[in-house]
Each structure stands twice: as C-alpha cells, then as structure tokens.
XYZ file of C-alpha atoms in Angstrom:
346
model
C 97.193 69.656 98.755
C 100.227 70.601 96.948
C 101.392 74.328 96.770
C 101.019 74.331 92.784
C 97.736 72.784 93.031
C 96.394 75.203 95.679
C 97.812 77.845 93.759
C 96.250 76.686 90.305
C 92.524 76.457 92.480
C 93.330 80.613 93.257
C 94.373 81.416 90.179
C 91.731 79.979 88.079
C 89.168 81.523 90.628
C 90.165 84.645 90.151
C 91.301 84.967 86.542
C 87.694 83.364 85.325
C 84.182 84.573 86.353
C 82.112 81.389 85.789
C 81.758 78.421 82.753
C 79.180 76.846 81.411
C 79.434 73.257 81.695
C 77.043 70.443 79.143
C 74.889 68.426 81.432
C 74.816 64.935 80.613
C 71.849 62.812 79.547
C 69.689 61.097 82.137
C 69.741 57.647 82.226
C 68.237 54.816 83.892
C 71.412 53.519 85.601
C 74.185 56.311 85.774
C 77.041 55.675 83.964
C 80.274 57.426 85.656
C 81.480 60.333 83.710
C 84.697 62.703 82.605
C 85.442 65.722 85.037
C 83.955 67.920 81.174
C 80.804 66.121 81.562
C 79.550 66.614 85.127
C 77.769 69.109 85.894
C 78.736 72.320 88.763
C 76.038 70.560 90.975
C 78.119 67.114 90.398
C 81.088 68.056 90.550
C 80.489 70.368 93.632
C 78.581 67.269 95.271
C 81.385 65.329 94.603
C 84.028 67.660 96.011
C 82.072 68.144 98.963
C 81.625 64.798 99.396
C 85.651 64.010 99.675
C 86.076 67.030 101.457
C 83.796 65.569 104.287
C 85.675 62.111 103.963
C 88.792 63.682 104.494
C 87.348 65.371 107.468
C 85.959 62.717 109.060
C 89.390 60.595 109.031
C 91.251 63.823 110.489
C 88.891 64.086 113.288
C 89.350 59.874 113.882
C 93.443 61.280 113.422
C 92.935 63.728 116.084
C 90.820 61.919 118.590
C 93.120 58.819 118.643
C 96.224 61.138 119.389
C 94.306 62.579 122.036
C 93.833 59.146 123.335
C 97.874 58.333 122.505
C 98.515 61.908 124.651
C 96.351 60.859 127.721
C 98.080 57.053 127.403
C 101.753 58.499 127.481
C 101.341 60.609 130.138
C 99.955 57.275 131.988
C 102.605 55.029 130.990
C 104.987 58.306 132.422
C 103.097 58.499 135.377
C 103.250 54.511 135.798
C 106.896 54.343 135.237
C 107.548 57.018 138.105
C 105.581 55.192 140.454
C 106.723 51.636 139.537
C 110.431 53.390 140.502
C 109.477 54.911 143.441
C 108.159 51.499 144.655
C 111.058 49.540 143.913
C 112.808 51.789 145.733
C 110.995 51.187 148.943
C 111.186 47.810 148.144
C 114.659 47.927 148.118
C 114.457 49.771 151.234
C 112.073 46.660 153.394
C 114.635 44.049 152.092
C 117.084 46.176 153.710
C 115.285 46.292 157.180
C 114.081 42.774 156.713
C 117.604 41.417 156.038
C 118.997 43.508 159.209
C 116.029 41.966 161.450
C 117.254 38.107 160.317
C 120.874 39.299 161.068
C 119.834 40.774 164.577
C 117.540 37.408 165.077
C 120.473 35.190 163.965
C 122.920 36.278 166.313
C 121.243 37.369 169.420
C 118.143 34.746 169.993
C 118.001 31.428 171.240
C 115.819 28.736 171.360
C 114.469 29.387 174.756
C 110.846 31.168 174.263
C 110.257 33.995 176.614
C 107.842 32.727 179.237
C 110.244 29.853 179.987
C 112.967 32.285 180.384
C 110.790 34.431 182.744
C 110.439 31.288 185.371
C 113.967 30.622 185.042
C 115.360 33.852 186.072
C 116.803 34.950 189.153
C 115.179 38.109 188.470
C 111.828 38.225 187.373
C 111.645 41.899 187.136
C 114.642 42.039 184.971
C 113.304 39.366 183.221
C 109.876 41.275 182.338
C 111.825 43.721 181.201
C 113.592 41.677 178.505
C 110.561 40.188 177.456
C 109.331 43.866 176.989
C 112.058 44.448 174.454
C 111.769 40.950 172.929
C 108.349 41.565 172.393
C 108.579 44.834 170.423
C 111.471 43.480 168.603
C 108.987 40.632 167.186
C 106.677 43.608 166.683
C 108.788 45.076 164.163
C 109.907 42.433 162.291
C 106.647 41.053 161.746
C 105.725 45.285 160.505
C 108.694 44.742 158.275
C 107.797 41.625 156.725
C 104.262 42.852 156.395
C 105.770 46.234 154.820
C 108.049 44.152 152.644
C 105.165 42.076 151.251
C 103.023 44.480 150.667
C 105.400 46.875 148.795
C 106.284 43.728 146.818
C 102.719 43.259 145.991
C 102.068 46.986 145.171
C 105.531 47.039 142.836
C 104.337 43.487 140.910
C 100.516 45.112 140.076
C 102.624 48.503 139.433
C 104.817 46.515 136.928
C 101.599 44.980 135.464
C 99.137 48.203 134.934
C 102.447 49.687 133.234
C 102.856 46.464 131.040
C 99.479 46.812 130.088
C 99.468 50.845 129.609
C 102.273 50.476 127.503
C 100.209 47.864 125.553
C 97.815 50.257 125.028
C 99.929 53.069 123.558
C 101.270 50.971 121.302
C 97.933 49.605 120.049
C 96.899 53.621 119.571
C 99.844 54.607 118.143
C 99.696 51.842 115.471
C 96.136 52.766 114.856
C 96.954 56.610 114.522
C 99.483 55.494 111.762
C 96.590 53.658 109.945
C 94.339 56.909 110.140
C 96.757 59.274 108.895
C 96.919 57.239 105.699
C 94.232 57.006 105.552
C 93.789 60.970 105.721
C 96.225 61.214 103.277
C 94.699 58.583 100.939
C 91.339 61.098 101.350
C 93.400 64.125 100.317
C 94.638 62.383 97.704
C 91.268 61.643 96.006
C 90.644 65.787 96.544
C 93.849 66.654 94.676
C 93.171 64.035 91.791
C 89.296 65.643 91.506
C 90.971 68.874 91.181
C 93.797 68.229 88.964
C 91.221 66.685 86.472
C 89.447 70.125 86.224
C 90.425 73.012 83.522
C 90.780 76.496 85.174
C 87.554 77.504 83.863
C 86.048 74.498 85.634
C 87.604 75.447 88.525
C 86.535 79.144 88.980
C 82.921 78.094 87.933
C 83.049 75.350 90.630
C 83.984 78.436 93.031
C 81.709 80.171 92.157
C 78.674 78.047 92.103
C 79.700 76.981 95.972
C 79.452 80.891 96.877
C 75.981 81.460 95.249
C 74.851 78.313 97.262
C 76.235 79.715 100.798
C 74.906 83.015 99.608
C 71.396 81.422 99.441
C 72.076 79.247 102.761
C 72.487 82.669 104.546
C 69.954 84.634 103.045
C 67.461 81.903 104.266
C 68.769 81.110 107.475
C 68.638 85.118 108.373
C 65.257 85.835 106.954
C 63.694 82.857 108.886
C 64.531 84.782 112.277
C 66.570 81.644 113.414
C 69.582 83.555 114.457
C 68.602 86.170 117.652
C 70.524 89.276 117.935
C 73.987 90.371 118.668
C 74.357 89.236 122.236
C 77.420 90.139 124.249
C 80.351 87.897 124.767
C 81.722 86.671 127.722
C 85.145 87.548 128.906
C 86.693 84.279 127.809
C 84.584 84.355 125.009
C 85.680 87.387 123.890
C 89.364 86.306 124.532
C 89.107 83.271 122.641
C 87.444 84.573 119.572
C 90.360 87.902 119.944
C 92.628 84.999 119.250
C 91.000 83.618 116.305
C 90.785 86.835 114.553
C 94.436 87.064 115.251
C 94.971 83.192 112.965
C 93.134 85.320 109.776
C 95.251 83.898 107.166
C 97.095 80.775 108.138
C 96.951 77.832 106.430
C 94.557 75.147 106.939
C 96.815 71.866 107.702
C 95.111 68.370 108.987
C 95.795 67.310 112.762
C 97.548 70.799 113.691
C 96.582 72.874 116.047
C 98.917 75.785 116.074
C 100.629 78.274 116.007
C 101.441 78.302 112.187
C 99.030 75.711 110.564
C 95.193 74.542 112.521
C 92.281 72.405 110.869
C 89.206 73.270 112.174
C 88.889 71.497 115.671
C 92.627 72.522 116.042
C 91.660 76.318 116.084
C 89.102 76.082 118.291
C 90.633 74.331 120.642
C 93.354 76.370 120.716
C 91.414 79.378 120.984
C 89.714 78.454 124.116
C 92.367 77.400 125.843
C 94.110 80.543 125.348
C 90.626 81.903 126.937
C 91.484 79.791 129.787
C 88.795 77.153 129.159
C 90.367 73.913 127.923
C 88.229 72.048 125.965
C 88.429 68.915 124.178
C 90.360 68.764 121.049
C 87.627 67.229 117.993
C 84.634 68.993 117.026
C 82.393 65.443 117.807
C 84.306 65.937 121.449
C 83.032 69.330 121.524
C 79.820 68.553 120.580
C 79.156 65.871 122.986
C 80.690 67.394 125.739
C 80.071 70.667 126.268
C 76.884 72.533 126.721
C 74.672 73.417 124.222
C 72.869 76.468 123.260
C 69.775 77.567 120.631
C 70.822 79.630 117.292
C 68.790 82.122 118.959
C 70.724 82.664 121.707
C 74.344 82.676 120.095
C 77.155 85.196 121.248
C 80.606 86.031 120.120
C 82.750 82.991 121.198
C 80.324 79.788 121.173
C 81.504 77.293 118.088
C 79.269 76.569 115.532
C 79.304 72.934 114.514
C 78.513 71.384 111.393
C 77.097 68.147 109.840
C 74.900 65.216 111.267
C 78.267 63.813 112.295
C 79.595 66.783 113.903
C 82.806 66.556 111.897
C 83.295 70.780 111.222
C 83.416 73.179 114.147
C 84.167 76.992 113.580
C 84.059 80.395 116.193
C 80.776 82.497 115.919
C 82.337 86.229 115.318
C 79.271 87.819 115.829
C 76.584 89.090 112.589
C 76.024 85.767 111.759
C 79.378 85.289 110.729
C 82.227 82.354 111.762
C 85.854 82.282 111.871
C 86.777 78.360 110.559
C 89.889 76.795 109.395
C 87.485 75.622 106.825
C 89.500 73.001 104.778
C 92.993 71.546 102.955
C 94.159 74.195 100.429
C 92.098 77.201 102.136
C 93.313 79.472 105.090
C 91.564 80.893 108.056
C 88.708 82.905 107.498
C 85.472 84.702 108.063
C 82.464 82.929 106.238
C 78.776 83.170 106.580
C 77.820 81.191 109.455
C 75.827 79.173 106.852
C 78.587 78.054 104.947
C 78.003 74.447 105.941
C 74.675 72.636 107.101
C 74.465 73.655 110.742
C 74.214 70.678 113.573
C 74.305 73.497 116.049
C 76.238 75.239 118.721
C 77.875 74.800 122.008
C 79.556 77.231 124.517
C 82.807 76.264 126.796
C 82.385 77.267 129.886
C-alpha cells in the first residue's frame, strides 16, 4: 500500500468517530454495488476477504523461496562436489597414464610363468614375478579408481544439471507469485481508495467493535487457561517481538526493518535459538501443538482454516502480529482473527 494511502486510512480513523452508511435493498439476485452503497458489514467482508487473498499468495511467496533457498544451497553444494571430483579425476588419469608409460617401456610379451622356467635363477625369478604381480595390482586399482571417479563425476554432473533445473523452475514460479501478491494488494488499495474518510474511520471502527466482541466471548467461555509461565526460549523469542512494536508490516520480509506475519515469528524464534520453519501453514503442520487452555508466553497463535496468519501469544490473552499491508507491529486481542489454534517450537 502506498504511503499516501496508508496515511489517508490513519487519518480518516482518527479525525472521524464512525458514519452511517444506507443499506441497500434486498434482492433476489445481488446486483454489485458503489463503495456509498455497501454496507460496514460489506464492505468489511469484502476487505477482509482481499486481505486474506493477499495473504494466502504471500505465504505461497514465502514457501516457494524457502524451497528456492534449500535448492541453491544444493546446486552450491553440488557444484563443490562435482569440482572436487573432477579433480580426482584428473588425478587417476594421471596415475593411469604413468602406469601405460611404465607398461610401455618396461614389459614384454613373455608372461611371467614362462619367464620363471626359463631362468637361470628361479629364486630371482620369483622375486620378479613378486613385483610384476603387484605392479598389475595397481594398475588394475587405478583403472578401477579411474572408472569409478568417472562414474561418480558423470552422475555428479547430472544431479547438478537437474538441481539447477529445479531452481530455475522455483525461481520462475516465485516471480509468478509475487505478482500475483502484488495484483492482491492492488485490489486492497483500489477498495480503499474508493472509500470517503468517513467511510474509512467507520470501517475501523466497526472491525474493532467486532474483535471487541470476539474477545469478550472467547474469555468468558473459559477457553483460554491462565497465565502460565514461559519457557526460556519462549520468553526470549517473544522479548524480541516486543522489541519489532512499530515496524512496518511488508509482504515476504522477515527482518530487521519490515516482517509480515510468518516473517516475525520466524525470526523471533530463531533468535530464541529454535529455528523454525518460515510460513505460518509450515508452522502449523510441523510443529507441536497445544490446547488454548494450556497457552504460555511464546507459543504462536495461528489463524484461519487455512492457517494463513500466525502471531506471538504475549501473555493476557493478548498477541503480538505483523497483522497486515498498511499496519505495523502490534499488540491485539488474541481474538482478532478466527483462531485455528496454537503451536509451540521446541
């Protein structure tokens, strides 16, 4: 979201206390209507709605550069070991090439046991065969060497081929997502630009009195247990969060200046000491999960059927979430969004 825009959303929020808005009239089929017709409950709906499809596309964003992270660092690791093999390639040619010389100018035709019942000396004669004998043994460890690092460099060459395949195929799918995050954005901004400050602050509004409500319910049904006590890295991760109060929410970042929501958490954890993985549906899947009842300072709090929102439980039934574009970091009511519910790293 632009600057200007973000700064018209504040503005209007704060200069104007609410609006009333005309509802339309109910018809059979719903015809689509002007921003000054909807309304707060369509409008919000609608908001919410792109705010979610935006969401979902930045967590697709950040998963696939996970994936493009992972993939470099295998083409890297590919590359160094496709060198290190043609190198010791290099090296059997070398020993193989010095056997032939060594073969070419000090063997004959003669095979060994005929030269052992020719000789005046069989002792002398054992003696050379000895020395033949391990000479043949090493070339024919050489030449097995030599084909074998040529077969390890040639299926070298072709994982790295095909890694490097793969990177590209990411990569060129990561560009498709982030348009397609932007294209999601874009329908926010154009929803928002259509609204009149009054619009605008109402809109705000009405979305606080429904978390407000969320809450209230959520804490009166007894779902959330008490205060419970941290863990050390939980406390150090959710120290951290409280310390990115205030920074702007940017898709696909992840620090130190800018985080979306995954991006924060992340972050926070692994500054715990507890990497975990980088998208909220990641986090979901993957790491344990624990009741409402049982939440401490620390565990992340995830949100929709999709698991496409994650935010840091502070404690009091309250979160810390890069919560979405055109917001900052902040503490909300843990019922700010529908809850999925909760996991704890480590």
């Amino acid at each position: 979201m632009s600057g200007k825009l973000v700064r018209l959303v504040c503005t209007a929020a704060m200069a104007v206390q609410a609006a009333t808005l005309t509802t339309a009239p109910a018809t059979a089929v719903p015809e689509p209507r002007e921003p000054a017709h909807r309304t707060l409950s369509d409008l919000l709906t609608d908001l919410q709605q792109l705010y979610r499809r935006a969401e979902r596309a930045t967590e697709t964003y950040n998963a696939t550069d996970e994936k493009l992270r992972a993939q470099r660092a295998e083409v890297a690791r590919l590359d160094a070991a496709l060198a290190r093999a043609r190198l010791s390639l290099q090296d059997s040619r070398g020993a193989a090439g010095r056997l032939a010389r060594q073969q070419y100018q000090g063997t004959s035709d003669i095979s060994p046991y005929v030269r052992l019942l020719l000789a005046r000396d069989p002792q002398r004669a054992l003696d050379q065969g000895h020395v033949i004998g391990q000479l043949a043994r090493e070339r024919a460890e050489t030449l097995d060497r030599l084909t074998g690092t040529e077969h390890k460099a040639a299926e070298l060459a072709r994982k790295a081929r095909t890694a490097l395949d793969r990177q590209l195929t990411l990569a060129r799918q990561q560009r498709e997502q982030r348009d397609d995050v932007r294209d999601r954005l874009t329908d926010v901004e154009e929803l928002l630009a259509s609204l009149t400050p009054e619009q605008l602050a109402a809109l705000a509004e009405f979305e606080k009195s429904g978390v407000d409500e969320a809450q209230r319910r959520l804490l009166s049904s007894g779902a959330l247990g008490g205060d419970h006590k941290p863990s050390d890295r939980g406390d150090r991760a959710l120290r951290h969060a409280t310390r990115q109060l205030g920074k702007p929410y940017e898709w696909g970042a992840e620090g130190p200046e800018t985080y979306d929501c995954s991006g924060l958490t992340s972050e926070a954890w692994a500054r715990a000491g507890t990497p975990i993985p980088r998208t909220s549906q990641e986090q979901w899947a993957r790491l344990p999960r624990v009741p409402l009842t049982e939440l401490r300072p620390g565990d992340l709090v995830v949100y929709y059927p999709d698991a496409t929102h994650v935010a840091i439980y502070q404690g009091d039934g309250k979160v810390i979430q890069a919560p979405r574009t055109g917001e900052r970091v902040k503490v909300s009511p843990i019922a700010a969004h529908p809850i999925l519910g909760a996991v704890r790293p480590g």
